[in-house]
Short mmCIF file of C-alpha atoms and ligand atoms in Angstrom, two decimals:
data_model
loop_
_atom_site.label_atom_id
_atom_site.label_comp_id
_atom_site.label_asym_id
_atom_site.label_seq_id
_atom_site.Cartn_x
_atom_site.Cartn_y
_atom_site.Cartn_z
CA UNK A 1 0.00 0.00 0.00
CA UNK A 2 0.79 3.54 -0.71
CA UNK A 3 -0.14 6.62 0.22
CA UNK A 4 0.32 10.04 -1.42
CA UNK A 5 2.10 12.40 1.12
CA UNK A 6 1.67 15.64 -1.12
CA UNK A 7 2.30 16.66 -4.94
CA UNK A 8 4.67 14.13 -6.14
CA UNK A 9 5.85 12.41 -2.70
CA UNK A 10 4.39 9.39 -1.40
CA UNK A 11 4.49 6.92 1.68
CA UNK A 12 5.74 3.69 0.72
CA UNK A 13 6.89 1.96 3.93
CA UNK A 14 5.42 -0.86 5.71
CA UNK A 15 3.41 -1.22 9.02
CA UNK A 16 5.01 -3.76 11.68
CA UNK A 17 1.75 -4.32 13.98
CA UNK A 18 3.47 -7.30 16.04
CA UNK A 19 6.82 -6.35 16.90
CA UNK A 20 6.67 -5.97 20.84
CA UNK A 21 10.71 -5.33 21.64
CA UNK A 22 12.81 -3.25 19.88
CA UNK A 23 15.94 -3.68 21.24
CA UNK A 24 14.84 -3.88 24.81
CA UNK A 25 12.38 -1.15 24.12
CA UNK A 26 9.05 -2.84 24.72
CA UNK A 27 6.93 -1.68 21.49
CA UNK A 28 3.25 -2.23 22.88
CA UNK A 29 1.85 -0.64 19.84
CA UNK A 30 4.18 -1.97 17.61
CA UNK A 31 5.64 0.57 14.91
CA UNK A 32 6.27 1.72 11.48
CA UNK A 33 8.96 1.47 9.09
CA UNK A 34 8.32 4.62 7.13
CA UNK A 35 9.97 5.16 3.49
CA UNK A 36 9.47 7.51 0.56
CA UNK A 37 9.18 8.02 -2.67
CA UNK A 38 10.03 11.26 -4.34
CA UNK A 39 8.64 11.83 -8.16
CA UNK A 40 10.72 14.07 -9.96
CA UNK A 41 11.78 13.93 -13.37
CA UNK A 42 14.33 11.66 -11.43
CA UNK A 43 12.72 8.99 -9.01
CA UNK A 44 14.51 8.70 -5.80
CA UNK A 45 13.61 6.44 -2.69
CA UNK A 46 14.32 7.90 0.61
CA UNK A 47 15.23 4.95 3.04
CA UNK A 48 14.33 1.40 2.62
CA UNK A 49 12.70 -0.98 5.85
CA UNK A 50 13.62 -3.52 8.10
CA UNK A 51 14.39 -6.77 6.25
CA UNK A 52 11.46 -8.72 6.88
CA UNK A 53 9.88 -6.01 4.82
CA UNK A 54 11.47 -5.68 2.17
CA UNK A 55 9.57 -7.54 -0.69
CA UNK A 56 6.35 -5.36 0.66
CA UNK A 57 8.43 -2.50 0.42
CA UNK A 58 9.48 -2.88 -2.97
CA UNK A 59 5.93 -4.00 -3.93
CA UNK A 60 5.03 -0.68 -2.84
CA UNK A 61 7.26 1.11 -4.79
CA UNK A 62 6.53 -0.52 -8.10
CA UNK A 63 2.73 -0.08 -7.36
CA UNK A 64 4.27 3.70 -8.59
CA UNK A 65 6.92 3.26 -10.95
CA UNK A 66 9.15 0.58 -12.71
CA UNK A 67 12.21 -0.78 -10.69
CA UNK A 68 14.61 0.00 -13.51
CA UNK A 69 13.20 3.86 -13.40
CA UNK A 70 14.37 4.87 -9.34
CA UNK A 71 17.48 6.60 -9.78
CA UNK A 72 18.23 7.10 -5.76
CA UNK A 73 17.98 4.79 -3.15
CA UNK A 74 18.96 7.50 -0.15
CA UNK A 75 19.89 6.31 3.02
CA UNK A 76 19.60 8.91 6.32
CA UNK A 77 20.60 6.19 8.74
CA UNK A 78 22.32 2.77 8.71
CA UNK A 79 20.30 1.16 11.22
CA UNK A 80 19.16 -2.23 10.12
CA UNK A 81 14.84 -0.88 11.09
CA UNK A 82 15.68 1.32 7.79
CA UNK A 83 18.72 -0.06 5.82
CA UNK A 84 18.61 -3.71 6.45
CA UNK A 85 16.04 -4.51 3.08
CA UNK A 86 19.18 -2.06 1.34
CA UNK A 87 20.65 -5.34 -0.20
CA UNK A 88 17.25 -6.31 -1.71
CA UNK A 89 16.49 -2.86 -3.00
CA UNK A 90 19.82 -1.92 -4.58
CA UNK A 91 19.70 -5.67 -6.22
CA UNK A 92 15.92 -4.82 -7.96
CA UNK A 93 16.24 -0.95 -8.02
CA UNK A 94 19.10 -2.31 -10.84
CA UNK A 95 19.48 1.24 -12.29
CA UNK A 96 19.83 3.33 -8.91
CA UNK A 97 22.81 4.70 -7.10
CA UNK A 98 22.59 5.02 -3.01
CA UNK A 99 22.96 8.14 -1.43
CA UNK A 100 24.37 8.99 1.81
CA UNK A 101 26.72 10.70 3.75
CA UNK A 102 30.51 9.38 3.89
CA UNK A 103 30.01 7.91 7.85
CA UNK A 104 26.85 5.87 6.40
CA UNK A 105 29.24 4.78 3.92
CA UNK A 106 31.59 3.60 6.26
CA UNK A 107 29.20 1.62 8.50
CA UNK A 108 26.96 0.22 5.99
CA UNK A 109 30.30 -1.42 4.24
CA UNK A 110 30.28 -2.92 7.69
CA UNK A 111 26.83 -4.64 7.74
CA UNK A 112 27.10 -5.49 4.11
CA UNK A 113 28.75 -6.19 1.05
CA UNK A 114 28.24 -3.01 -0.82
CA UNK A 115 31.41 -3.37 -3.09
CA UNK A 116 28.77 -3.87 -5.96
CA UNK A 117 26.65 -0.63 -5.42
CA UNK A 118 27.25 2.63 -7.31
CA UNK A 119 27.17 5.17 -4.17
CA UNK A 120 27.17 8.77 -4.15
CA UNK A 121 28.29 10.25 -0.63
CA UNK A 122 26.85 13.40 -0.21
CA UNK A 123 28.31 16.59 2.33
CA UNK A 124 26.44 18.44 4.90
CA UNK A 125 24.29 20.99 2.99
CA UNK A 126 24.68 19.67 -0.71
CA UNK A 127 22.17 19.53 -3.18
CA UNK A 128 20.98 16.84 -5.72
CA UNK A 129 18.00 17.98 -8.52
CA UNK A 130 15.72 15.47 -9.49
CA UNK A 131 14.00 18.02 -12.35
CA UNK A 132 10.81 18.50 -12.28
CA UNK A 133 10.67 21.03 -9.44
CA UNK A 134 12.27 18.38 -6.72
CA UNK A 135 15.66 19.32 -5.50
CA UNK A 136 16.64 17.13 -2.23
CA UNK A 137 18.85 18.71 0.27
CA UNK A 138 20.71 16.81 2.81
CA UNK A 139 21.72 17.62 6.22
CA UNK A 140 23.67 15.74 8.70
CA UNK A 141 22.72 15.40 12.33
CA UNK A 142 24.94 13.26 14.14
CA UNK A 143 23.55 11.35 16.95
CA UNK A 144 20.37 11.56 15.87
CA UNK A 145 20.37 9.06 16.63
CA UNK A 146 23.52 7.72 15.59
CA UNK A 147 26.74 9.36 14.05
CA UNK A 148 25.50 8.89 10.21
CA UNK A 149 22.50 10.47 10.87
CA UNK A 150 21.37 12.64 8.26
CA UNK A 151 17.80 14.00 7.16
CA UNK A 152 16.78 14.63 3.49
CA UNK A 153 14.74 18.33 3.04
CA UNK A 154 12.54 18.71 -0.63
CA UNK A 155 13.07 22.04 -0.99
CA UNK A 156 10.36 23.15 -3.52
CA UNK A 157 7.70 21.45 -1.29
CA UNK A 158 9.53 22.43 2.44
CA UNK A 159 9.19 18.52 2.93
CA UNK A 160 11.61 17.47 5.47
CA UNK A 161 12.46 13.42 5.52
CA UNK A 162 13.74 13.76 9.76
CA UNK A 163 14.16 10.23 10.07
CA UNK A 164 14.61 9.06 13.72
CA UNK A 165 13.68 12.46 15.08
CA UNK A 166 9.91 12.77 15.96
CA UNK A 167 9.22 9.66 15.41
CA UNK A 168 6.60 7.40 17.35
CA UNK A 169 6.54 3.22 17.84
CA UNK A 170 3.40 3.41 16.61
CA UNK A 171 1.10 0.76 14.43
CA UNK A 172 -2.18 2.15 12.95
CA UNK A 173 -3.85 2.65 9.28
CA UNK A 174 -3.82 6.73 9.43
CA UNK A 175 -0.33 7.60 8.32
CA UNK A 176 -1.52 11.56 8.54
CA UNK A 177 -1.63 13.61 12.47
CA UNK A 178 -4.82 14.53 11.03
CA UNK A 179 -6.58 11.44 10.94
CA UNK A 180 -4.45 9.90 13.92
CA UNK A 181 -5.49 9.22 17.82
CA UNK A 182 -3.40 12.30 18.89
CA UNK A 183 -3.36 11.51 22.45
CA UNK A 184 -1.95 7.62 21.72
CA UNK A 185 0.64 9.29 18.90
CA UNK A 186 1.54 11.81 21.49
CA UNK A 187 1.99 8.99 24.26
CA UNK A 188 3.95 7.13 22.40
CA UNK A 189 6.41 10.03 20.66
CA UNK A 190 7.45 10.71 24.10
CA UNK A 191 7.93 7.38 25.27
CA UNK A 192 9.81 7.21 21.88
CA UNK A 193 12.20 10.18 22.72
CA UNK A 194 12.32 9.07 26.48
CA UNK A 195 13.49 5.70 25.27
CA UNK A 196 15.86 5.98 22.08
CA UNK A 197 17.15 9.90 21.90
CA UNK A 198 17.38 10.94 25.25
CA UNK A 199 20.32 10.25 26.03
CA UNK A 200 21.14 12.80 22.75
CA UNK A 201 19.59 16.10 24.07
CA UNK A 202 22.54 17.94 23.07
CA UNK A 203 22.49 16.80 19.31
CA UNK A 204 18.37 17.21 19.31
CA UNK A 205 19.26 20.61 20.35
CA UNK A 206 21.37 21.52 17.71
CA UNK A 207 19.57 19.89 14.90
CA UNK A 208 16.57 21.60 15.50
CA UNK A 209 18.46 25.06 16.02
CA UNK A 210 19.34 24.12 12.43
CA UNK A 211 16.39 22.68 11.03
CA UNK A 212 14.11 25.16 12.69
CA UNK A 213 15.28 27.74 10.14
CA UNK A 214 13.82 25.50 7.24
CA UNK A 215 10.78 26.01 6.14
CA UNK A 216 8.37 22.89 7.20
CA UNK A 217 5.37 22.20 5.63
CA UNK A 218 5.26 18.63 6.54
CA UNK A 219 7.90 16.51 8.14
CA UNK A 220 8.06 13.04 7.33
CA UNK A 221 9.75 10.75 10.39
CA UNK A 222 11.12 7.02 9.77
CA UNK A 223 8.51 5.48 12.30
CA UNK A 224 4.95 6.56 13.14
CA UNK A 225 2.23 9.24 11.67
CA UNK A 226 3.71 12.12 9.27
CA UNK A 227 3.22 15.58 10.65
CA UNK A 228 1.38 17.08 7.74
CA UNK A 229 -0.92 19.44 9.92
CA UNK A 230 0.37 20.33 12.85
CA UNK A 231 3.84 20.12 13.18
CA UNK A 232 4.66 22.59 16.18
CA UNK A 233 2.89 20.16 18.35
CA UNK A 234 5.55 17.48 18.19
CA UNK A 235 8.02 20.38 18.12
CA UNK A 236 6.92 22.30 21.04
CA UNK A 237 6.89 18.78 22.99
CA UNK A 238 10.64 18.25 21.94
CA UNK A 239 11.74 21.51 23.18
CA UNK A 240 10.49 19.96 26.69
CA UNK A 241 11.86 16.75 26.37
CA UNK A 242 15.34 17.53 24.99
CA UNK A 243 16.12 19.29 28.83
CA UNK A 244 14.09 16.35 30.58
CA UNK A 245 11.92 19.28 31.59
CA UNK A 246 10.44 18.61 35.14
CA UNK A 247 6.82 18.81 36.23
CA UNK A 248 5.18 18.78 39.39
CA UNK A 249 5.66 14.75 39.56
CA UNK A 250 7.55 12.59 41.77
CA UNK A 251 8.51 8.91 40.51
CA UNK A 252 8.80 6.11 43.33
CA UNK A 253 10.35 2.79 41.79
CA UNK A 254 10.34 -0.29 44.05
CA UNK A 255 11.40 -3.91 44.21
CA UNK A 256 9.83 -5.96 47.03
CA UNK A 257 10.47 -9.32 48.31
CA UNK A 258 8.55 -9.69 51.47
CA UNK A 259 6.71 -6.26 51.46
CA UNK A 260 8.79 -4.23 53.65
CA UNK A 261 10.24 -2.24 51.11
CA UNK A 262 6.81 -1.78 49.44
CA UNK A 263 5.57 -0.54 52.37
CA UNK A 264 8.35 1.67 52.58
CA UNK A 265 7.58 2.74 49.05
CA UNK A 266 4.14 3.14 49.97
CA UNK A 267 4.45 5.76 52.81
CA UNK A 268 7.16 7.87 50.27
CA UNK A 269 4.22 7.77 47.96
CA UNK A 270 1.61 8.92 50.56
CA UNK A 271 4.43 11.80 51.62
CA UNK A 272 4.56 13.34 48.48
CA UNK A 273 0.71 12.95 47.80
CA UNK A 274 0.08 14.87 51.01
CA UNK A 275 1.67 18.05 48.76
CA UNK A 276 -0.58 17.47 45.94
CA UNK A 277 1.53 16.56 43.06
CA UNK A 278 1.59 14.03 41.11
CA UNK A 279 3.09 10.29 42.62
CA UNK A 280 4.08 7.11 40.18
CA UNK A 281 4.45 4.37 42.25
CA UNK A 282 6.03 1.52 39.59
CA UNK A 283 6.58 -1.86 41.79
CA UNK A 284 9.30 -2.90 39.02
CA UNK A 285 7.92 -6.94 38.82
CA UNK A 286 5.19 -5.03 37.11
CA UNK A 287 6.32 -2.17 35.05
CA UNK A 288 8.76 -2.58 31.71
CA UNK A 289 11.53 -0.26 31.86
CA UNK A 290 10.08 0.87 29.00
CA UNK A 291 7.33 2.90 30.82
CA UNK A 292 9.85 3.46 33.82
CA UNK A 293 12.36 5.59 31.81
CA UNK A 294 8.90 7.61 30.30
CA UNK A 295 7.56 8.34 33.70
CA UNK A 296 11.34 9.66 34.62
CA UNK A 297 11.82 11.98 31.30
CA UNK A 298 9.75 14.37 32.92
CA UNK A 299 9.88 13.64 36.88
CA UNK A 300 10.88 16.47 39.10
CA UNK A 301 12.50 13.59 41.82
CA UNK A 302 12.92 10.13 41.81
CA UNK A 303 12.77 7.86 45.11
CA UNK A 304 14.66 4.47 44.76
CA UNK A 305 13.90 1.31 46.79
CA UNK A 306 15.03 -2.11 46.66
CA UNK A 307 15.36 -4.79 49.82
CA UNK A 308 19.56 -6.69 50.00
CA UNK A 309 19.32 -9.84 47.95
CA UNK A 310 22.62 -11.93 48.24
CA UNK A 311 24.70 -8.81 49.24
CA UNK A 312 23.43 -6.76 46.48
CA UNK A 313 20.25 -4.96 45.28
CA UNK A 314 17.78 -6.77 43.60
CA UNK A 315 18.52 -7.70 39.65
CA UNK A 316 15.59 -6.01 38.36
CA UNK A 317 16.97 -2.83 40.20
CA UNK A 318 20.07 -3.19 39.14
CA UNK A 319 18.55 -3.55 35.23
CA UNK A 320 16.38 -0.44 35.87
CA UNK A 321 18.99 1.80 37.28
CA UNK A 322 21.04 0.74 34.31
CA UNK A 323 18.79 1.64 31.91
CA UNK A 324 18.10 5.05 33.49
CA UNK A 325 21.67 5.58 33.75
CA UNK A 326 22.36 5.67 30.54
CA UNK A 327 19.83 7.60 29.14
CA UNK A 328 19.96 10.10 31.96
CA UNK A 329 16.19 11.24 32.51
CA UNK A 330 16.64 12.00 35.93
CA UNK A 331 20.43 13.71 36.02
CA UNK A 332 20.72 16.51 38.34
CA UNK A 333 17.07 15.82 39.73
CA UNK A 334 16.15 15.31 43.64
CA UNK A 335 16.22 11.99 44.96
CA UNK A 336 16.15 9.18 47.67
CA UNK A 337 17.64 5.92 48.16
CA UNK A 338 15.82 3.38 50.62
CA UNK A 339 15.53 -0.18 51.41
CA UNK A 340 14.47 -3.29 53.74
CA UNK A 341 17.62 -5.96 54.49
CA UNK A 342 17.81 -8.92 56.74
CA UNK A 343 21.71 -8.86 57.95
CA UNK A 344 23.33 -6.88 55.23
CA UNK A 345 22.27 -3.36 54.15
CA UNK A 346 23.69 -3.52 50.85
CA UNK A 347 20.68 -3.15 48.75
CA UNK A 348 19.81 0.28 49.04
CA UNK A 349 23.59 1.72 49.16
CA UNK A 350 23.70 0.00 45.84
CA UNK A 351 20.61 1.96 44.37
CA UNK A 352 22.11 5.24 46.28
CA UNK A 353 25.42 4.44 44.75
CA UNK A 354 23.31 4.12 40.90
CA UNK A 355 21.89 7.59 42.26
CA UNK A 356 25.59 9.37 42.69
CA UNK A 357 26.27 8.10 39.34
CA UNK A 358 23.47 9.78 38.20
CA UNK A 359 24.59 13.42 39.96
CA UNK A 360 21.13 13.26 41.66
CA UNK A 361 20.67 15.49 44.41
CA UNK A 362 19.37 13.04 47.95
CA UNK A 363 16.79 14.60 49.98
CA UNK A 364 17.34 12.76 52.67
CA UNK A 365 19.90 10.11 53.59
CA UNK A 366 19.69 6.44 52.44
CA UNK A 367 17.29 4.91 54.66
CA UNK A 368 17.21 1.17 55.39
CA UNK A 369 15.21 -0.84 57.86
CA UNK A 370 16.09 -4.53 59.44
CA UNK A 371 13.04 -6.88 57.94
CA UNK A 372 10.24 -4.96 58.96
CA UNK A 373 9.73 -0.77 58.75
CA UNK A 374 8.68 0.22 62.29
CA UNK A 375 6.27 3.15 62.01
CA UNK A 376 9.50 5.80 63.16
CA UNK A 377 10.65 4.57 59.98
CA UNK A 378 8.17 4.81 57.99
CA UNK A 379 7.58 8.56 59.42
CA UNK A 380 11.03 9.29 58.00
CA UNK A 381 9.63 7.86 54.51
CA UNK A 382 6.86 10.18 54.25
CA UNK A 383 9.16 13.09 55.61
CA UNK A 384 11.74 11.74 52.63
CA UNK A 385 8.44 11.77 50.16
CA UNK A 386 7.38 15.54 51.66
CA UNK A 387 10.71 16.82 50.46
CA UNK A 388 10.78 15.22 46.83
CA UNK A 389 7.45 16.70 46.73
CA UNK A 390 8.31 20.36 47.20
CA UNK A 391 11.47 20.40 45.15
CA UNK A 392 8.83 18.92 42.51
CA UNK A 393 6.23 21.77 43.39
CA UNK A 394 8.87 24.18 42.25
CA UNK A 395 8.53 22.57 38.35
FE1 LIG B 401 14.62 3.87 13.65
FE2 LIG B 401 17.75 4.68 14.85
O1 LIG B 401 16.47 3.71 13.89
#
């Protein structure tokens, strides 16, 4: 299936409504592998799909026009969700010659054998006319999500091709934010950014201090619905996201074996509710990092508690922390460390230590308890949950 994007451009990607993990990520709507065609006097493709795809990609594209008549295959970014179905496409596109940037070059000789493909590496800022009123335009912006990255701007239709960036994992039939379910497409672009360019605020920042002097009529991402109406909506979220803004909320994550530490967790919770912001209290055995690292993009404070198990803090702690430590939601915000133990309180100076890593700011010292929290100690929790509150009522 196609679908025409405006005057001579078209959507002809491929909708992957099963995939649930994307490298760790858990997908639970899956996503989109979203390619282009541009209709010039020229014919170029802009991007391929992930493998799997590939013969419904190409399909797609000769629902338009002949293999033997696309004269660019361009490729903004090596990763194998848009270049892996590159081997297929360069073999049937017969006639075409791949675009991309000298660093794409580099790493898709690396993936695969490419020593047969005519390629034409392209700078930052150079031109290539199609006729017929299409001129692309390419721009690089490294780590964006990797250091290839580079997005592909029409210039006679202000049609930008952004790739990666404002994106959403996101399987439905609209392709348009018109006809989309803006509140699940919003959802899910910022779980999106929380969970695959976060950790890349930096480069976001400078791309779109670069881009946002294009004109944009509609921007076309690699994964989810095309902004064709409204795109300062996605925009205006980014410029949030890209400083892991905070709001008035405070994020408790637990692990529990015997329910001391979740009742710990519990009376944090209740401390911070008594201020009247917002509390997420994620018992880890039943929230996907996924969701844990969207909650923390835009927490104010983050309270961390996880009982000793053999010496340590709990494995699914451990993973969490991990995963939050390197993409860096919650740098620089408020926190607190806490914990149950039996006859070593190593569990929670583990989390605390995850905490320094992160150059949080403690509220309150680590607190731990011996098996059960006595009510003095659970007094200090909801004291420790009071204080992450108002730093977060100062969002
Ligand atoms: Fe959708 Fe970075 O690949």
């Amino acid at each position: 299936m196609t679908k025409q994007v405006t005057d001579g451009i078209f959507w002809v990607g491929c909708v992957d409504w099963s995939v649930r993990d994307f490298h760790g990520y858990q997908t639970k709507r899956g996503s989109t592998y979203n390619a282009y065609l541009v209709k010039g006097e020229k014919i170029a493709v802009i991007d391929t799909v992930k493998a799997p795809f590939a013969a419904d990609y190409i399909a797609n594209v000769m629902q338009l026009v002949p293999a033997d008549q696309v004269a660019y295959v361009v490729c903004n970014h090596a990763e194998p969700d848009h270049a892996s179905a590159l081997p297929m496409a360069m073999t049937v596109f017969r006639n075409a010659t791949l675009v991309c940037n000298a660093k794409c070059k580099e790493e898709l000789g690396l993936y695969f054998e490419i020593s047969g493909w005519k390629i034409q590496v392209v700078a930052d800022g150079e031109t290539l006319a199609l006729g017929g009123g299409k001129t692309l335009q390419f721009f690089n912006t490294p780590m964006v999500h990797w250091p290839e990255s580079m997005v592909t701007y029409v210039q006679e239709d202000a049609v930008l091709f952004s790739m990666d960036a404002f994106g959403q994992h996101y399987a439905c039939s609209e392709r348009f934010d018109e006809d989309a379910n803006m509140a699940e497409v919003m959802q899910e672009a910022k779980t999106y950014y929380a969970n695959i360019v976060a950790l890349y605020g930096a480069p976001v920042k400078a791309a779109l201090n670069r881009l946002g002097k294009l004109k944009l009529n509609i921007v076309c991402p690699s994964h989810g619905i095309i902004w064709r109406k409204d795109f300062s909506r996605i925009l205006n979220a980014y410029l949030d996201w890209m400083v892991c803004k905070p709001t008035k909320k405070v994020l408790v994550i637990y692990c529990t074996m015997w329910h001391s530490t979740e009742m710990m967790a519990k009376a944090v919770a209740a401390g911070a509710e008594e201020l009247g912001v917002d509390v997420k209290l994620m018992d880890l055995a039943a929230f996907h990092d996924t969701r844990v690292v969207d909650e923390a993009l835009d927490c104010a404070a983050i309270a961390v508690g996880t009982p000793t198990l053999n010496i340590g803090l709990m494995p699914r702690m451990a993973a969490a922390l991990t995963y939050l430590r390197g993409l860096k939601p919650v740098n620089g915000k408020a926190s607190f460390a806490f914990g149950s133990y039996g006859w070593a309180s190593k569990g929670a100076e583990e989390a605390a230590a995850y905490l320094e890593q992160m150059h949080t700011v403690p509220v309150a010292p680590t607190l731990t308890c011996r098996f059960k929290p006595t009510s003095e100690v659970l007094a200090s929790c909801r004291e420790a949950g009071r204080k992450l509150a108002e730093v977060a009522l100062k969002a």
